[in-house]
Amino acid sequence: MILITGGAYQGKKNYAFRTFGCSENSVADGLVCSINDILNAECITNYHIFVKRMLEDNADIISVTKQLCTENFNAVVIMNEIGCGIVPLEKKDRIWREMTGKCGCIIAENSERVIRMINSVPVIIKGEL
């Protein structure tokens, strides 16, 4: 598994496509995909949004994330860092932020490589290119 993370609009998806051969046909987009989609996709984008959607549906996102790591261990997972900045006022937004962080930790722990994108420059946190 490969985790690519970083702030919004830092070139994560372009990097994944260019470096790991991901294509639009192999992507599960967290904006609209199902649990089954993420368990079978070569590349998963917007995992942070997927977490939010699952929380809104009262799904056990921690269990889903662990299932992802065991059943789709070759996936490239792309998610935004959302834990920086001002703490959200709304409780549901604080919970989303916390759960996204926890899911990111689970994915990173199970990943062969963790890459943080900063201004379209990959910074290797875990593993090698």
N, CA, C and O atoms as a MOPAC input file, in Angstrom:
PM7 MOZYME 1SCF
protein

 N      0.84100 1    -1.16100 1     0.00000 1
 C      0.00000 1     0.00000 1     0.00000 1
 C      0.89600 1     1.23700 1     0.00000 1
 O      1.97800 1     1.25100 1     0.58700 1
 N      0.41000 1     2.26500 1    -0.67300 1
 C      1.12400 1     3.54000 1    -0.73200 1
 C      0.14900 1     4.62400 1    -0.30500 1
 O     -0.96800 1     4.69800 1    -0.81700 1
 N      0.56800 1     5.46000 1     0.62700 1
 C     -0.23800 1     6.59900 1     1.06500 1
 C      0.42100 1     7.87300 1     0.56200 1
 O      1.60900 1     8.10800 1     0.78300 1
 N     -0.37600 1     8.69200 1    -0.12200 1
 C      0.08700 1    10.00900 1    -0.55400 1
 C     -0.80400 1    11.02900 1     0.14800 1
 O     -2.02600 1    11.01200 1     0.00000 1
 N     -0.18100 1    11.90600 1     0.90400 1
 C     -0.92900 1    12.88100 1     1.68100 1
 C     -0.32200 1    14.26200 1     1.50300 1
 O      0.72200 1    14.41600 1     0.86800 1
 N     -0.97300 1    15.24800 1     2.05900 1
 C     -0.51700 1    16.63000 1     1.95800 1
 C     -1.71900 1    17.55000 1     1.91800 1
 O     -2.86300 1    17.09700 1     1.94100 1
 N     -1.46000 1    18.81200 1     1.85900 1
 C     -2.53800 1    19.79400 1     1.80800 1
 C     -3.30200 1    19.72600 1     0.49300 1
 O     -2.90500 1    19.03500 1    -0.44600 1
 N     -4.39400 1    20.45200 1     0.45200 1
 C     -5.20100 1    20.50400 1    -0.77300 1
 C     -4.38700 1    21.13100 1    -1.90100 1
 O     -3.58300 1    22.03500 1    -1.67000 1
 N     -4.60100 1    20.65000 1    -3.11000 1
 C     -4.00900 1    21.21200 1    -4.32800 1
 C     -2.47800 1    21.20700 1    -4.30300 1
 O     -1.84300 1    22.18600 1    -4.69500 1
 N     -1.89500 1    20.11200 1    -3.84400 1
 C     -0.43500 1    19.99200 1    -3.79600 1
 C      0.11300 1    19.03500 1    -4.84800 1
 O      1.30900 1    18.74200 1    -4.85200 1
 N     -0.74700 1    18.54400 1    -5.73900 1
 C     -0.28700 1    17.68500 1    -6.82700 1
 C     -0.27400 1    16.19800 1    -6.50300 1
 O      0.42100 1    15.42500 1    -7.16200 1
 N     -1.03900 1    15.79200 1    -5.49100 1
 C     -1.04300 1    14.38700 1    -5.06200 1
 C     -1.53100 1    13.44800 1    -6.16400 1
 O     -0.88400 1    12.44300 1    -6.45900 1
 N     -2.65200 1    13.77100 1    -6.76000 1
 C     -3.23200 1    12.89700 1    -7.78600 1
 C     -2.33700 1    12.83200 1    -9.02700 1
 O     -2.10000 1    11.74700 1    -9.55800 1
 N     -1.84800 1    13.96100 1    -9.48500 1
 C     -0.95300 1    13.96500 1   -10.64800 1
 C      0.29600 1    13.13600 1   -10.38300 1
 O      0.76100 1    12.40500 1   -11.25800 1
 N      0.83100 1    13.25000 1    -9.18300 1
 C      2.01400 1    12.47800 1    -8.81600 1
 C      1.70600 1    10.97900 1    -8.84400 1
 O      2.49400 1    10.19100 1    -9.36500 1
 N      0.56400 1    10.59200 1    -8.28400 1
 C      0.17600 1     9.17900 1    -8.26900 1
 C      0.01800 1     8.63900 1    -9.68700 1
 O      0.46400 1     7.53300 1    -9.99300 1
 N     -0.61400 1     9.42300 1   -10.54100 1
 C     -0.82200 1     8.98000 1   -11.91900 1
 C      0.51300 1     8.84800 1   -12.64400 1
 O      0.74800 1     7.86700 1   -13.35000 1
 N      1.37300 1     9.82200 1   -12.47000 1
 C      2.65500 1     9.85400 1   -13.16500 1
 C      3.62300 1     8.79200 1   -12.62700 1
 O      4.33600 1     8.15500 1   -13.40300 1
 N      3.64800 1     8.60400 1   -11.32900 1
 C      4.66000 1     7.74600 1   -10.71800 1
 C      4.23900 1     6.28800 1   -10.58900 1
 O      5.05300 1     5.38200 1   -10.76900 1
 N      2.96100 1     6.06400 1   -10.27700 1
 C      2.51200 1     4.70300 1    -9.98200 1
 C      1.57900 1     4.12900 1   -11.04100 1
 O      1.00700 1     3.05700 1   -10.84800 1
 N      1.42100 1     4.83800 1   -12.16100 1
 C      0.64800 1     4.32200 1   -13.27200 1
 C     -0.85000 1     4.27100 1   -13.05600 1
 O     -1.55700 1     3.55700 1   -13.76700 1
 N     -1.33800 1     5.01100 1   -12.09200 1
 C     -2.78700 1     5.05900 1   -11.87500 1
 C     -3.44000 1     5.74500 1   -13.07300 1
 O     -2.84500 1     6.61500 1   -13.70900 1
 N     -4.66100 1     5.34200 1   -13.36300 1
 C     -5.41100 1     5.97400 1   -14.44400 1
 C     -6.82500 1     6.25800 1   -13.96000 1
 O     -7.26700 1     5.70700 1   -12.95200 1
 N     -7.52300 1     7.11300 1   -14.67900 1
 C     -8.89100 1     7.48000 1   -14.29400 1
 C     -9.78900 1     6.24700 1   -14.18200 1
 O    -10.69100 1     6.21700 1   -13.34500 1
 N     -9.55400 1     5.23900 1   -15.01000 1
 C    -10.38000 1     4.03000 1   -14.99100 1
 C    -10.16100 1     3.17200 1   -13.75200 1
 O    -10.99900 1     2.33200 1   -13.42400 1
 N     -9.04400 1     3.37400 1   -13.06200 1
 C     -8.72500 1     2.54100 1   -11.90600 1
 C     -8.93800 1     3.26000 1   -10.57400 1
 O     -8.52500 1     2.76600 1    -9.52400 1
 N     -9.58600 1     4.43000 1   -10.62000 1
 C     -9.73100 1     5.27700 1    -9.43300 1
 C    -11.10200 1     5.13000 1    -8.79500 1
 O    -12.12700 1     5.11900 1    -9.47700 1
 N    -11.09900 1     5.01700 1    -7.47800 1
 C    -12.32300 1     5.15000 1    -6.68800 1
 C    -12.23400 1     6.51500 1    -6.02300 1
 O    -11.31300 1     6.76100 1    -5.24400 1
 N    -13.16200 1     7.39400 1    -6.31200 1
 C    -13.15600 1     8.75200 1    -5.77000 1
 C    -14.00100 1     8.79300 1    -4.50300 1
 O    -15.19300 1     8.48600 1    -4.53600 1
 N    -13.39100 1     9.16600 1    -3.40200 1
 C    -14.06900 1     9.23900 1    -2.11700 1
 C    -15.27800 1    10.14800 1    -2.08900 1
 O    -16.08800 1    10.07800 1    -1.16500 1
 N    -15.40900 1    10.99900 1    -3.09200 1
 C    -16.59100 1    11.86500 1    -3.17500 1
 C    -17.85900 1    11.05800 1    -3.44600 1
 O    -18.94500 1    11.43800 1    -3.00800 1
 N    -17.72000 1     9.94600 1    -4.16800 1
 C    -18.90800 1     9.22000 1    -4.61700 1
 C    -18.81800 1     7.69500 1    -4.48500 1
 O    -19.83800 1     7.02600 1    -4.65000 1
 N    -17.67300 1     7.12800 1    -4.20200 1
 C    -17.50700 1     5.67900 1    -4.26500 1
 C    -18.13100 1     4.96200 1    -3.07500 1
 O    -18.44500 1     5.56400 1    -2.04800 1
 N    -18.30000 1     3.65900 1    -3.25200 1
 C    -18.83400 1     2.80200 1    -2.19700 1
 C    -17.68100 1     2.11200 1    -1.46500 1
 O    -16.52500 1     2.19700 1    -1.87800 1
 N    -18.01700 1     1.44000 1    -0.38800 1
 C    -17.01700 1     0.65100 1     0.33300 1
 C    -16.44700 1    -0.41300 1    -0.60200 1
 O    -15.23600 1    -0.63400 1    -0.63000 1
 N    -17.29900 1    -1.05800 1    -1.35100 1
 C    -16.84500 1    -2.08500 1    -2.29200 1
 C    -15.86100 1    -1.50800 1    -3.30900 1
 O    -14.89000 1    -2.16700 1    -3.68100 1
 N    -16.11400 1    -0.27600 1    -3.75600 1
 C    -15.20500 1     0.36500 1    -4.71500 1
 C    -13.80400 1     0.52900 1    -4.13300 1
 O    -12.81700 1     0.23700 1    -4.80700 1
 N    -13.70900 1     0.99600 1    -2.88200 1
 C    -12.36900 1     1.20800 1    -2.31000 1
 C    -11.65000 1    -0.10500 1    -2.03900 1
 O    -10.42000 1    -0.15600 1    -2.02100 1
 N    -12.42200 1    -1.16200 1    -1.82900 1
 C    -11.79400 1    -2.45200 1    -1.56800 1
 C    -11.24200 1    -3.09800 1    -2.83100 1
 O    -10.50500 1    -4.08100 1    -2.75900 1
 N    -11.59800 1    -2.54300 1    -3.99400 1
 C    -11.17200 1    -3.13100 1    -5.26000 1
 C    -10.40700 1    -2.18400 1    -6.17400 1
 O     -9.90800 1    -2.61200 1    -7.21500 1
 N    -10.30400 1    -0.92800 1    -5.81900 1
 C     -9.67300 1     0.06900 1    -6.69100 1
 C     -8.15300 1     0.00400 1    -6.60800 1
 O     -7.57500 1    -0.31900 1    -5.57100 1
 N     -7.53600 1     0.31800 1    -7.72100 1
 C     -6.08100 1     0.42500 1    -7.77700 1
 C     -5.62700 1     1.71000 1    -7.07300 1
 O     -4.56500 1     1.75200 1    -6.45200 1
 N     -6.44400 1     2.74200 1    -7.18500 1
 C     -6.11900 1     4.04900 1    -6.59800 1
 C     -7.38300 1     4.62800 1    -5.97300 1
 O     -8.46400 1     4.54700 1    -6.55500 1
 N     -7.24200 1     5.21000 1    -4.78800 1
 C     -8.36400 1     5.82000 1    -4.08300 1
 C     -8.01200 1     7.27800 1    -3.83400 1
 O     -7.02100 1     7.57900 1    -3.16800 1
 N     -8.82400 1     8.18100 1    -4.36800 1
 C     -8.60300 1     9.60600 1    -4.14300 1
 C     -9.63500 1    10.11900 1    -3.13800 1
 O    -10.68000 1     9.50400 1    -2.92300 1
 N     -9.31700 1    11.24600 1    -2.53900 1
 C    -10.23100 1    11.91700 1    -1.59800 1
 C    -10.67700 1    11.00700 1    -0.46100 1
 O    -11.85200 1    10.99800 1    -0.09300 1
 N     -9.74600 1    10.24600 1     0.09500 1
 C    -10.12100 1     9.35000 1     1.19500 1
 C    -10.65600 1    10.14200 1     2.38100 1
 O    -11.50100 1     9.63900 1     3.12200 1
 N    -10.18800 1    11.35400 1     2.57300 1
 C    -10.68800 1    12.19400 1     3.67200 1
 C    -12.17900 1    12.49700 1     3.50600 1
 O    -12.90600 1    12.59600 1     4.49500 1
 N    -12.63300 1    12.64200 1     2.26700 1
 C    -14.05700 1    12.86400 1     2.00100 1
 C    -14.83400 1    11.56500 1     2.19000 1
 O    -15.96700 1    11.58100 1     2.67200 1
 N    -14.23200 1    10.45200 1     1.81400 1
 C    -14.85700 1     9.15500 1     2.04500 1
 C    -15.11400 1     8.96300 1     3.54400 1
 O    -16.18000 1     8.49400 1     3.94100 1
 N    -14.12800 1     9.33100 1     4.36900 1
 C    -14.29600 1     9.23500 1     5.82600 1
 C    -15.50300 1    10.06000 1     6.26700 1
 O    -16.32200 1     9.59100 1     7.05700 1
 N    -15.61100 1    11.26800 1     5.76700 1
 C    -16.73300 1    12.14700 1     6.13500 1
 C    -18.07100 1    11.52200 1     5.74300 1
 O    -19.02300 1    11.53400 1     6.52300 1
 N    -18.13500 1    10.98000 1     4.53700 1
 C    -19.37700 1    10.36000 1     4.06400 1
 C    -19.75900 1     9.15400 1     4.91200 1
 O    -20.93100 1     8.96300 1     5.23700 1
 N    -18.77300 1     8.34600 1     5.26900 1
 C    -19.05400 1     7.16900 1     6.08400 1
 C    -19.51200 1     7.57300 1     7.49200 1
 O    -20.38900 1     6.92600 1     8.06300 1
 N    -18.93300 1     8.62300 1     8.04700 1
 C    -19.36700 1     9.11600 1     9.35900 1
 C    -20.81000 1     9.60700 1     9.30000 1
 O    -21.58900 1     9.37400 1    10.22400 1
 N    -21.16200 1    10.28600 1     8.21300 1
 C    -22.53700 1    10.76400 1     8.04600 1
 C    -23.52000 1     9.59900 1     7.94500 1
 O    -24.68700 1     9.73400 1     8.31300 1
 N    -23.04300 1     8.44700 1     7.44400 1
 C    -23.87900 1     7.24400 1     7.32800 1
 C    -23.76600 1     6.34300 1     8.56100 1
 O    -24.29500 1     5.23200 1     8.57900 1
 N    -23.06600 1     6.83900 1     9.59700 1
 C    -22.85600 1     6.09100 1    10.84600 1
 C    -22.12100 1     4.77000 1    10.63600 1
 O    -22.32400 1     3.81900 1    11.39200 1
 N    -21.28200 1     4.70900 1     9.62900 1
 C    -20.47300 1     3.50900 1     9.37900 1
 C    -19.27200 1     3.50400 1    10.32500 1
 O    -18.83100 1     4.56100 1    10.77900 1
 N    -18.75900 1     2.34300 1    10.61500 1
 C    -17.56000 1     2.18900 1    11.44100 1
 C    -16.34100 1     2.36100 1    10.53700 1
 O    -15.80200 1     1.38500 1    10.01600 1
 N    -15.91600 1     3.60000 1    10.35700 1
 C    -14.86000 1     3.92400 1     9.40100 1
 C    -13.51200 1     3.31700 1     9.80200 1
 O    -12.68900 1     3.02400 1     8.93600 1
 N    -13.28400 1     3.13000 1    11.07700 1
 C    -12.03200 1     2.49900 1    11.50900 1
 C    -11.98700 1     1.05700 1    10.99700 1
 O    -10.96700 1     0.61500 1    10.46900 1
 N    -13.08500 1     0.33200 1    11.15400 1
 C    -13.14500 1    -1.05100 1    10.65400 1
 C    -13.02900 1    -1.10300 1     9.14100 1
 O    -12.36700 1    -1.98500 1     8.59500 1
 N    -13.67500 1    -0.15400 1     8.45600 1
 C    -13.59600 1    -0.10500 1     6.98900 1
 C    -12.15600 1     0.14700 1     6.55600 1
 O    -11.67500 1    -0.46700 1     5.60400 1
 N    -11.46900 1     1.04700 1     7.25300 1
 C    -10.07900 1     1.36300 1     6.91200 1
 C     -9.17200 1     0.16000 1     7.15300 1
 O     -8.28400 1    -0.12000 1     6.34800 1
 N     -9.39100 1    -0.54100 1     8.24300 1
 C     -8.59800 1    -1.76100 1     8.50600 1
 C     -8.87900 1    -2.81600 1     7.44100 1
 O     -7.97000 1    -3.52000 1     7.00100 1
 N    -10.13700 1    -2.92000 1     7.03100 1
 C    -10.49700 1    -3.86300 1     5.97400 1
 C     -9.80200 1    -3.49000 1     4.67200 1
 O     -9.31000 1    -4.36200 1     3.95500 1
 N     -9.75900 1    -2.19200 1     4.36400 1
 C     -9.04600 1    -1.70900 1     3.17900 1
 C     -7.59300 1    -2.17100 1     3.21300 1
 O     -7.06200 1    -2.65500 1     2.21400 1
 N     -6.96300 1    -2.01900 1     4.36000 1
 C     -5.54100 1    -2.36900 1     4.48500 1
 C     -5.27900 1    -3.86000 1     4.33100 1
 O     -4.20200 1    -4.25200 1     3.88000 1
 N     -6.23400 1    -4.68900 1     4.69400 1
 C     -6.02600 1    -6.13400 1     4.56400 1
 C     -6.48300 1    -6.67400 1     3.21600 1
 O     -5.88600 1    -7.61300 1     2.68900 1
 N     -7.53600 1    -6.08900 1     2.65400 1
 C     -8.09700 1    -6.62400 1     1.40900 1
 C     -7.57900 1    -5.95400 1     0.14000 1
 O     -7.61500 1    -6.55100 1    -0.93600 1
 N     -7.10300 1    -4.73100 1     0.25700 1
 C     -6.61900 1    -4.01600 1    -0.93000 1
 C     -5.24200 1    -3.42100 1    -0.62800 1
 O     -5.02200 1    -2.22000 1    -0.78100 1
 N     -4.33200 1    -4.27500 1    -0.20100 1
 C     -3.02100 1    -3.83300 1     0.27500 1
 C     -2.09700 1    -3.31200 1    -0.81800 1
 O     -1.00600 1    -2.83200 1    -0.51200 1
 N     -2.50200 1    -3.39400 1    -2.08300 1
 C     -1.69300 1    -2.84400 1    -3.17700 1
 C     -2.19000 1    -1.47900 1    -3.64400 1
 O     -1.65200 1    -0.91900 1    -4.59900 1
 N     -3.19600 1    -0.94700 1    -2.98900 1
 C     -3.79300 1     0.31800 1    -3.42400 1
 C     -2.88700 1     1.52200 1    -3.14700 1
 O     -2.06400 1     1.52200 1    -2.23200 1
 N     -3.08000 1     2.53500 1    -3.97600 1
 C     -2.49300 1     3.85100 1    -3.72300 1
 C     -3.62400 1     4.69500 1    -3.14600 1
 O     -4.64900 1     4.89500 1    -3.79700 1
 N     -3.43700 1     5.18900 1    -1.92300 1
 C     -4.47800 1     5.96400 1    -1.23400 1
 C     -4.02900 1     7.41300 1    -1.15100 1
 O     -2.92900 1     7.71600 1    -0.68900 1
 N     -4.90200 1     8.29900 1    -1.60700 1
 C     -4.60900 1     9.73200 1    -1.60400 1
 C     -5.59100 1    10.42000 1    -0.67100 1
 O     -6.80600 1    10.28000 1    -0.81600 1
 N     -5.05400 1    11.16500 1     0.28600 1
 C     -5.92600 1    11.89200 1     1.20500 1
 C     -5.29300 1    13.21700 1     1.61100 1
 O     -4.07400 1    13.33100 1     1.74400 1
 N     -6.14700 1    14.20900 1     1.80500 1
 C     -5.67700 1    15.51300 1     2.25300 1
 C     -5.36800 1    15.48600 1     3.74400 1
 O     -6.01100 1    14.76700 1     4.50900 1
 N     -4.38700 1    16.27000 1     4.14200 1
 C     -4.16000 1    16.54600 1     5.55300 1
 C     -5.19400 1    17.58900 1     5.95100 1
 O     -5.25900 1    18.66100 1     5.35000 1
 N     -5.99200 1    17.28400 1     6.95000 1
 C     -7.00400 1    18.25600 1     7.37500 1
 C     -6.86300 1    18.60400 1     8.85600 1
 O     -7.73100 1    19.27500 1     9.41500 1
 N     -5.79500 1    18.16200 1     9.48900 1
 C     -5.63200 1    18.36000 1    10.92200 1
 C     -4.91500 1    19.63500 1    11.32500 1
 O     -4.74400 1    19.89300 1    12.51700 1
 N     -4.49700 1    20.42800 1    10.37000 1
 C     -3.77800 1    21.66200 1    10.68900 1
 C     -4.76300 1    22.83900 1    10.71400 1
 O     -5.86900 1    22.75500 1    10.18000 1
 N     -4.34900 1    23.89700 1    11.32500 1
 C     -5.17300 1    25.10100 1    11.30300 1
 C     -6.10100 1    25.20100 1    12.49600 1
 O     -5.90300 1    24.54800 1    13.52100 1
 N     -7.10300 1    26.02000 1    12.34100 1
 C     -8.05500 1    26.31500 1    13.40500 1
 C     -8.93400 1    25.09400 1    13.68400 1
 O     -9.39100 1    24.41900 1    12.76100 1
 N     -9.16000 1    24.82600 1    14.96300 1
 C    -10.04100 1    23.72400 1    15.34600 1
 C    -11.47100 1    24.10100 1    14.96200 1
 O    -11.93800 1    25.18400 1    15.31300 1
 N    -12.16800 1    23.22000 1    14.24700 1
 C    -13.53400 1    23.53600 1    13.80700 1
 C    -14.48800 1    23.77900 1    14.97800 1
 O    -14.35000 1    23.16600 1    16.03600 1
 N    -15.44600 1    24.67000 1    14.78300 1
 C    -16.44200 1    24.96800 1    15.81500 1
 C    -17.45300 1    23.83700 1    15.96700 1
 O    -17.85100 1    23.49300 1    17.07900 1
 N    -17.85700 1    23.27100 1    14.85400 1
 C    -18.87800 1    22.22800 1    14.86900 1
 C    -18.29600 1    20.90100 1    15.35400 1
 O    -17.23000 1    20.48000 1    14.90600 1
 N    -19.00700 1    20.25100 1    16.27100 1
 C    -18.54200 1    18.98400 1    16.82100 1
 C    -18.35800 1    17.93400 1    15.72800 1
 O    -17.37300 1    17.19600 1    15.73700 1
 N    -19.30500 1    17.86400 1    14.78300 1
 C    -19.20400 1    16.85400 1    13.71900 1
 C    -17.95700 1    17.07000 1    12.87100 1
 O    -17.37200 1    16.10600 1    12.37700 1
 N    -17.54500 1    18.32400 1    12.69700 1
 C    -16.33100 1    18.60800 1    11.92900 1
 C    -15.07400 1    18.23200 1    12.72200 1
 O    -14.08200 1    17.78700 1    12.14400 1
 N    -15.11900 1    18.41200 1    14.04400 1
 C    -13.98400 1    17.99100 1    14.87400 1
 C    -13.85000 1    16.46500 1    14.85800 1
 O    -12.74200 1    15.93100 1    14.80400 1
 N    -14.98900 1    15.77700 1    14.90700 1
 C    -14.97200 1    14.31600 1    14.85500 1
 C    -14.43200 1    13.84700 1    13.50700 1
 O    -13.61800 1    12.92500 1    13.44900 1
 N    -14.88300 1    14.47900 1    12.42100 1
 C    -14.38200 1    14.12700 1    11.07700 1
 C    -12.87100 1    14.30100 1    11.02200 1
 O    -12.16200 1    13.42700 1    10.52300 1
 N    -12.37900 1    15.41400 1    11.52900 1
 C    -10.94800 1    15.69800 1    11.51000 1
 C    -10.17500 1    14.64000 1    12.29800 1
 O     -9.13600 1    14.15700 1    11.84800 1
 N    -10.68600 1    14.28600 1    13.47100 1
 C    -10.02600 1    13.28000 1    14.29600 1
 C    -10.05000 1    11.90600 1    13.63200 1
 O     -9.03600 1    11.20800 1    13.60900 1
 N    -11.19100 1    11.52300 1    13.10000 1
 C    -11.30600 1    10.20800 1    12.47600 1
 C    -10.47300 1    10.11500 1    11.19600 1
 O     -9.92600 1     9.05500 1    10.88900 1
 N    -10.37600 1    11.19800 1    10.46100 1
 C     -9.51400 1    11.21700 1     9.27100 1
 C     -8.06200 1    11.00600 1     9.68700 1
 O     -7.32700 1    10.26500 1     9.03500 1
 N     -7.65800 1    11.64700 1    10.75700 1
 C     -6.30500 1    11.45200 1    11.27100 1
 C     -6.04800 1    10.02000 1    11.70400 1
 O     -4.99300 1     9.45500 1    11.41800 1
 N     -7.02800 1     9.43300 1    12.40100 1
 C     -6.87800 1     8.04300 1    12.84000 1
 C     -6.80000 1     7.09900 1    11.65000 1
 O     -5.98000 1     6.18100 1    11.63100 1
 N     -7.65200 1     7.32200 1    10.66300 1
 C     -7.62100 1     6.47800 1     9.46100 1
 C     -6.29800 1     6.64200 1     8.72200 1
 O     -5.73700 1     5.66500 1     8.22600 1
 N     -5.80100 1     7.86400 1     8.64800 1
 C     -4.50600 1     8.10400 1     8.01700 1
 C     -3.38600 1     7.36100 1     8.73000 1
 O     -2.47600 1     6.83400 1     8.09000 1
 N     -3.45500 1     7.32100 1    10.05600 1
 C     -2.44400 1     6.59500 1    10.83300 1
 C     -2.50300 1     5.10000 1    10.54400 1
 O     -1.46800 1     4.44700 1    10.41500 1
 N     -3.71600 1     4.56000 1    10.44300 1
 C     -3.87300 1     3.12900 1    10.14800 1
 C     -3.30700 1     2.80500 1     8.76400 1
 O     -2.59000 1     1.82000 1     8.58500 1
 N     -3.64400 1     3.65400 1     7.79200 1
 C     -3.14400 1     3.42300 1     6.42900 1
 C     -1.62700 1     3.56400 1     6.38900 1
 O     -0.94900 1     2.74100 1     5.77300 1
 N     -1.08500 1     4.59600 1     7.03600 1
 C      0.36600 1     4.80800 1     7.04600 1
 C      1.09600 1     3.63600 1     7.70200 1
 O      2.13900 1     3.19600 1     7.22000 1
 N      0.54500 1     3.14500 1     8.79100 1
 C      1.15300 1     2.01500 1     9.48900 1
 C      1.21000 1     0.77200 1     8.59900 1
 O      2.15100 1    -0.01800 1     8.68300 1
 N      0.21100 1     0.60900 1     7.75900 1
 C      0.12500 1    -0.56400 1     6.88900 1
 C      0.72600 1    -0.33400 1     5.50600 1
 O      0.71300 1    -1.23300 1     4.66600 1
 N      1.24800 1     0.85500 1     5.26900 1
 C      1.80000 1     1.19200 1     3.95400 1
 C      3.28000 1     0.88800 1     3.86300 1
 O      4.03500 1     1.02700 1     4.82500 1
 N      3.66200 1     0.47200 1     2.67900 1
 C      5.06900 1     0.26500 1     2.36200 1
 C      5.76300 1     1.61600 1     2.19700 1
 O      6.92600 1     1.79000 1     2.56100 1
 N      5.00400 1     2.57300 1     1.63200 1
 C      5.52800 1     3.92200 1     1.40100 1
 C      4.49900 1     4.95800 1     1.82600 1
 O      3.29700 1     4.78900 1     1.62100 1
 N      5.00400 1     6.04200 1     2.42800 1
 C      4.16900 1     7.20200 1     2.76000 1
 C      4.87600 1     8.41800 1     2.18600 1
 O      6.05000 1     8.66800 1     2.45900 1
 N      4.13100 1     9.16500 1     1.38500 1
 C      4.69600 1    10.31600 1     0.68400 1
 C      3.85100 1    11.53300 1     1.01000 1
 O      2.62400 1    11.48500 1     0.92700 1
 N      4.50100 1    12.61400 1     1.37700 1
 C      3.80800 1    13.88200 1     1.62100 1
 C      4.17000 1    14.83000 1     0.49500 1
 O      5.34600 1    15.06100 1     0.21400 1
 N      3.15800 1    15.37200 1    -0.14200 1
 C      3.37100 1    16.30800 1    -1.24800 1
 C      3.34300 1    17.74000 1    -0.72300 1
 O      2.42700 1    18.14400 1    -0.00700 1
 N      4.36700 1    18.49100 1    -1.09900 1
 C      4.45000 1    19.91000 1    -0.75900 1
 C      4.78800 1    20.65200 1    -2.03900 1
 O      5.88500 1    20.49500 1    -2.57600 1
 N      3.86200 1    21.45500 1    -2.53300 1
 C      4.06500 1    22.20600 1    -3.77900 1
 C      4.52000 1    21.30300 1    -4.92000 1
 O      5.44900 1    21.63500 1    -5.65700 1
 N      3.85900 1    20.16700 1    -5.05400 1
 C      4.13100 1    19.16900 1    -6.09600 1
 C      5.48400 1    18.48100 1    -5.95400 1
 O      5.95300 1    17.83900 1    -6.89300 1
 N      6.11100 1    18.61100 1    -4.79300 1
 C      7.38400 1    17.95000 1    -4.54800 1
 C      7.13700 1    16.82700 1    -3.53500 1
 O      6.66200 1    17.08200 1    -2.42900 1
 N      7.46000 1    15.58100 1    -3.91500 1
 C      7.25200 1    14.47400 1    -2.97500 1
 C      8.32400 1    14.44200 1    -1.89400 1
 O      9.51800 1    14.53400 1    -2.17600 1
 N      7.87200 1    14.30900 1    -0.65700 1
 C      8.77500 1    14.14600 1     0.48000 1
 C      8.49700 1    12.76200 1     1.05500 1
 O      7.38200 1    12.47600 1     1.49200 1
 N      9.50000 1    11.91800 1     1.05300 1
 C      9.32800 1    10.54100 1     1.51700 1
 C      9.34700 1    10.51900 1     3.04400 1
 O     10.31600 1    10.93800 1     3.67700 1
 N      8.26500 1    10.02400 1     3.61000 1
 C      8.15800 1     9.90600 1     5.06000 1
 C      8.49700 1     8.47400 1     5.48400 1
 O      9.10000 1     8.25000 1     6.53300 1
 N      8.10100 1     7.52200 1     4.65500 1
 C      8.33700 1     6.10300 1     4.96800 1
 C      8.64100 1     5.38200 1     3.65100 1
 O      7.98500 1     5.62300 1     2.63700 1
 N      9.63100 1     4.50500 1     3.67800 1
 C      9.98000 1     3.73000 1     2.50200 1
 C     10.87900 1     4.49400 1     1.55900 1
 O     11.48100 1     5.50500 1     1.92300 1
 N     10.95900 1     3.98800 1     0.33000 1
 C     11.80800 1     4.59300 1    -0.69900 1
 C     11.02300 1     4.71600 1    -1.99000 1
 O     10.02900 1     4.01900 1    -2.19900 1
 N     11.48100 1     5.61200 1    -2.85300 1
 C     10.82900 1     5.76000 1    -4.15900 1
 C     11.21700 1     4.63700 1    -5.08200 1
 O     10.76500 1     4.59500 1    -6.22600 1

